[in-house]
mmCIF file with all atom_site columns, C-alpha atoms in Angstrom:
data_model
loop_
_atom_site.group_PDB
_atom_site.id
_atom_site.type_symbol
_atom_site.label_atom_id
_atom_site.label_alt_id
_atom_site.label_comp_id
_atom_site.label_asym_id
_atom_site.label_entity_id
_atom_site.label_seq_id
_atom_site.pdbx_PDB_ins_code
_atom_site.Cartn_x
_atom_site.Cartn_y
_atom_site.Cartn_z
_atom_site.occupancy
_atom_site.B_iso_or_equiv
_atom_site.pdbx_formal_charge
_atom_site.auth_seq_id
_atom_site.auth_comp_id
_atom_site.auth_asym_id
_atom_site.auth_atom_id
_atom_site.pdbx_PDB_model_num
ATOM 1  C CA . UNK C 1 1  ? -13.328 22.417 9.341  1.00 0.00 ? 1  UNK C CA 1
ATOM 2  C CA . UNK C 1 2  ? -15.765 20.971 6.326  1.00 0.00 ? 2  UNK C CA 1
ATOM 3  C CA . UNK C 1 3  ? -17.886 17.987 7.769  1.00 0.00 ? 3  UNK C CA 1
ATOM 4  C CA . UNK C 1 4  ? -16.610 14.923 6.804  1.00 0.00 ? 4  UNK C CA 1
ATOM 5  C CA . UNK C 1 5  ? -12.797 15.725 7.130  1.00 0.00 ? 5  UNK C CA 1
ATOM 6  C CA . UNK C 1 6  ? -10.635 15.486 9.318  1.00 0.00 ? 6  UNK C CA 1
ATOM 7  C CA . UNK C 1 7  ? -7.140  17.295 9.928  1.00 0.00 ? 7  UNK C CA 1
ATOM 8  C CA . UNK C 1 8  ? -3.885  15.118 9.825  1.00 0.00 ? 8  UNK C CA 1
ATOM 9  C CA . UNK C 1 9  ? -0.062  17.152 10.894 1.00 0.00 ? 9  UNK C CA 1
ATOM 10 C CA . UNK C 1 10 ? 3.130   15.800 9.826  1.00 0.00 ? 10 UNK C CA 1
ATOM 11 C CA . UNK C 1 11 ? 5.664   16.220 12.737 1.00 0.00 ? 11 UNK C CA 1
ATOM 12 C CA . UNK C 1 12 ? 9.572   16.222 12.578 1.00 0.00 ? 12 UNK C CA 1
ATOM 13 C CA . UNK C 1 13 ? 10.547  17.259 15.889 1.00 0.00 ? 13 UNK C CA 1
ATOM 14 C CA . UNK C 1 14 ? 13.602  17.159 17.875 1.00 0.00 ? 14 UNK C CA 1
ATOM 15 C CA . UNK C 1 15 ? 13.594  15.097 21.559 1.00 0.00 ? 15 UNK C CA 1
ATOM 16 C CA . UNK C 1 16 ? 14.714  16.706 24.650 1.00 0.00 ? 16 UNK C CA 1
ATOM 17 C CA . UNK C 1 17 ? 17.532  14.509 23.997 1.00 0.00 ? 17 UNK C CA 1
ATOM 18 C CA . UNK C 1 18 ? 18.237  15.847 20.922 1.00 0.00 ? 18 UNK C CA 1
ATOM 19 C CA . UNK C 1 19 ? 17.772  12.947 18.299 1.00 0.00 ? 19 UNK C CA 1
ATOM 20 C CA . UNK C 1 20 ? 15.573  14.453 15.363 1.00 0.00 ? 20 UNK C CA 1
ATOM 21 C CA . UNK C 1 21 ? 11.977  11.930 14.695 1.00 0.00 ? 21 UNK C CA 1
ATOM 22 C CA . UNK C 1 22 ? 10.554  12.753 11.299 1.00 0.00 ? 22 UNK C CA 1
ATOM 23 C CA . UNK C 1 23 ? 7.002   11.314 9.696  1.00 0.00 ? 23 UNK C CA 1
ATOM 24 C CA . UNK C 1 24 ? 5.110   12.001 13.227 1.00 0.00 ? 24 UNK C CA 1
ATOM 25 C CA . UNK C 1 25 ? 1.565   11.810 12.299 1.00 0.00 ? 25 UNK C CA 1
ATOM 26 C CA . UNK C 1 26 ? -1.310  12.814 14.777 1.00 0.00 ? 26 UNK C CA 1
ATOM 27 C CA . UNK C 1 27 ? -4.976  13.843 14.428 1.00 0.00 ? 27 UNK C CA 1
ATOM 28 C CA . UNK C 1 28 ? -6.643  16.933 15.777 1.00 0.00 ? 28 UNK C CA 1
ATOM 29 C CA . UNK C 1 29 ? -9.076  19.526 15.570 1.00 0.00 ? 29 UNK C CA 1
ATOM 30 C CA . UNK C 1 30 ? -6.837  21.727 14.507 1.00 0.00 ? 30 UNK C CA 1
ATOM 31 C CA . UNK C 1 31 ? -2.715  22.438 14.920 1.00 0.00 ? 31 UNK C CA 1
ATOM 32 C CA . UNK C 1 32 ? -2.748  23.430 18.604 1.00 0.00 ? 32 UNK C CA 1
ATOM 33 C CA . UNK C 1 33 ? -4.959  20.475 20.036 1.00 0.00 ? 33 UNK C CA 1
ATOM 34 C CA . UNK C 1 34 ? -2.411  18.119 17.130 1.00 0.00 ? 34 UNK C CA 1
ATOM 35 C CA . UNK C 1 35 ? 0.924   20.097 18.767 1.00 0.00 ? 35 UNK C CA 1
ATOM 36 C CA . UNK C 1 36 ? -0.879  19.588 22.300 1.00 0.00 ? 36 UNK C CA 1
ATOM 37 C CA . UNK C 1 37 ? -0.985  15.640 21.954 1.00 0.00 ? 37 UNK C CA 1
ATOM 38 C CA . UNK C 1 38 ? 2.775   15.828 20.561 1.00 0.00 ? 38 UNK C CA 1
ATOM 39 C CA . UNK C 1 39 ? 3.787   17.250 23.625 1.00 0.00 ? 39 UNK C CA 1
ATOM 40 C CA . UNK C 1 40 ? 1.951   15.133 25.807 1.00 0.00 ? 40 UNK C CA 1
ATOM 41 C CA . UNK C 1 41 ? 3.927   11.881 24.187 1.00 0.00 ? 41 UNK C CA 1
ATOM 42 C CA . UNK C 1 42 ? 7.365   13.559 23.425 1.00 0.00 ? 42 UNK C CA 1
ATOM 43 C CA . UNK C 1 43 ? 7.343   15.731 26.903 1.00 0.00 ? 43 UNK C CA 1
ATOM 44 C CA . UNK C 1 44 ? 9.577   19.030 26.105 1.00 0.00 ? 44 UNK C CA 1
ATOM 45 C CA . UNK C 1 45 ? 10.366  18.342 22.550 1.00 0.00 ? 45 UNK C CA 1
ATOM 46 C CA . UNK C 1 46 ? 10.758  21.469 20.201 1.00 0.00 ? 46 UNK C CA 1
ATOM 47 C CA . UNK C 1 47 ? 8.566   21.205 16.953 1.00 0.00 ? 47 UNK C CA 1
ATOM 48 C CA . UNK C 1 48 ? 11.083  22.331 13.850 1.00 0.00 ? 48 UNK C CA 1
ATOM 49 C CA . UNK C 1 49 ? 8.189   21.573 11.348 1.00 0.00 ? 49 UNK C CA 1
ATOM 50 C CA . UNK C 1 50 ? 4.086   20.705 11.179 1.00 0.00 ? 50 UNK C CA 1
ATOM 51 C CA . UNK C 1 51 ? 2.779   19.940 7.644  1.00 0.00 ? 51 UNK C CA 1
ATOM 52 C CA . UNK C 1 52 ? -1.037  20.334 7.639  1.00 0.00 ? 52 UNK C CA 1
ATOM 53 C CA . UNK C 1 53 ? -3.047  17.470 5.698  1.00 0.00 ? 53 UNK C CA 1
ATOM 54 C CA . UNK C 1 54 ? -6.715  16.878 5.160  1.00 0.00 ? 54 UNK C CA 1
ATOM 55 C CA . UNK C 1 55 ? -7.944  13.705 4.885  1.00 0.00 ? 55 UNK C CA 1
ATOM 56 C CA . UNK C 1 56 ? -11.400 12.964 3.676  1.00 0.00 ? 56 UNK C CA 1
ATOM 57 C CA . UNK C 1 57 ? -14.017 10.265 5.240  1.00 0.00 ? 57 UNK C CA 1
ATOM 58 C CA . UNK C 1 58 ? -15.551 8.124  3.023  1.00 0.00 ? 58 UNK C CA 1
ATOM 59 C CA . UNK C 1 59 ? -18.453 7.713  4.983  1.00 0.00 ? 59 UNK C CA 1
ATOM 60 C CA . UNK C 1 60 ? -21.981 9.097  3.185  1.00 0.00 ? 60 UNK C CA 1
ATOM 61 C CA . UNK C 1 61 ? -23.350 12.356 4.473  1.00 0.00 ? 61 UNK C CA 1
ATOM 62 C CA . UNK C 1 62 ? -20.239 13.015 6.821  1.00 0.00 ? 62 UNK C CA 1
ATOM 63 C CA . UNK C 1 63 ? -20.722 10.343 9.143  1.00 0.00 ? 63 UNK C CA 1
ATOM 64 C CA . UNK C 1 64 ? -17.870 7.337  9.708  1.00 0.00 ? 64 UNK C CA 1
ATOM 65 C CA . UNK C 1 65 ? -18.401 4.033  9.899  1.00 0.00 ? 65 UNK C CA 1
ATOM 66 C CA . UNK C 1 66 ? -16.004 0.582  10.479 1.00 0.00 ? 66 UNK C CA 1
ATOM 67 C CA . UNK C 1 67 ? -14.133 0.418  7.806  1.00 0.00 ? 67 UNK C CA 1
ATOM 68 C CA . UNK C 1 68 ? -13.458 4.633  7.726  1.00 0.00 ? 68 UNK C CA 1
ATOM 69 C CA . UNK C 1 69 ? -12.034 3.935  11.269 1.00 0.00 ? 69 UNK C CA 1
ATOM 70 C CA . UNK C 1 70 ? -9.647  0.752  10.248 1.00 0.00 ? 70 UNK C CA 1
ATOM 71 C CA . UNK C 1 71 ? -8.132  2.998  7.276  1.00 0.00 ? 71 UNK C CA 1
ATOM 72 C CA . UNK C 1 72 ? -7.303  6.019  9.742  1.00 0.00 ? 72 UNK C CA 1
ATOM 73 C CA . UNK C 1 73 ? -5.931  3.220  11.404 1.00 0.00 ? 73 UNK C CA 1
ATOM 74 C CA . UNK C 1 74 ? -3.689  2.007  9.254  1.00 0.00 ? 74 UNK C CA 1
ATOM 75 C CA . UNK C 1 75 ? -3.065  4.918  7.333  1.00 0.00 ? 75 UNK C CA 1
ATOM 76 C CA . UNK C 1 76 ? -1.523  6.379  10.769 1.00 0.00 ? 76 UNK C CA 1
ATOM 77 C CA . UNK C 1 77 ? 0.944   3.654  10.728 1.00 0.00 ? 77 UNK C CA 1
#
């Protein structure tokens, strides 16, 4: 991973009750530790897709700052 990105999955997953969630977006180091938190919230849910995304900081040289956190924040939403 390039400094100053971070990676962003798109989830659509199906419950263990079987009702289908779409639009699931979580943060990670990469897929596994983004699928990891997934099943940590959803507990036996079966993933039927994960769209990578990278999403660029804005802070300068890499590093984050306020206003980089608040637009993750909402952005997540």
């Amino acid at each position: 991973m390039l400094a100053g990105t971070i990676s962003k999955y798109l989830f659509r997953i199906r419950t263990r009750n079987g009702v289908i969630v779409e639009h699931l977006s979580f943060y990670g180091r990469d897929e596994t530790e983004a699928r990891r938190k997934v099943a940590q919230i959803y507990n036996h849910c079966e993933v039927l897709e994960c769209v990578p995304h990278q999403v660029t900081m804005n802070g300068r040289l890499g590093t984050v700052n306020y206003e980089d956190v608040v637009d993750l924040i909402s952005a997540s939403s």
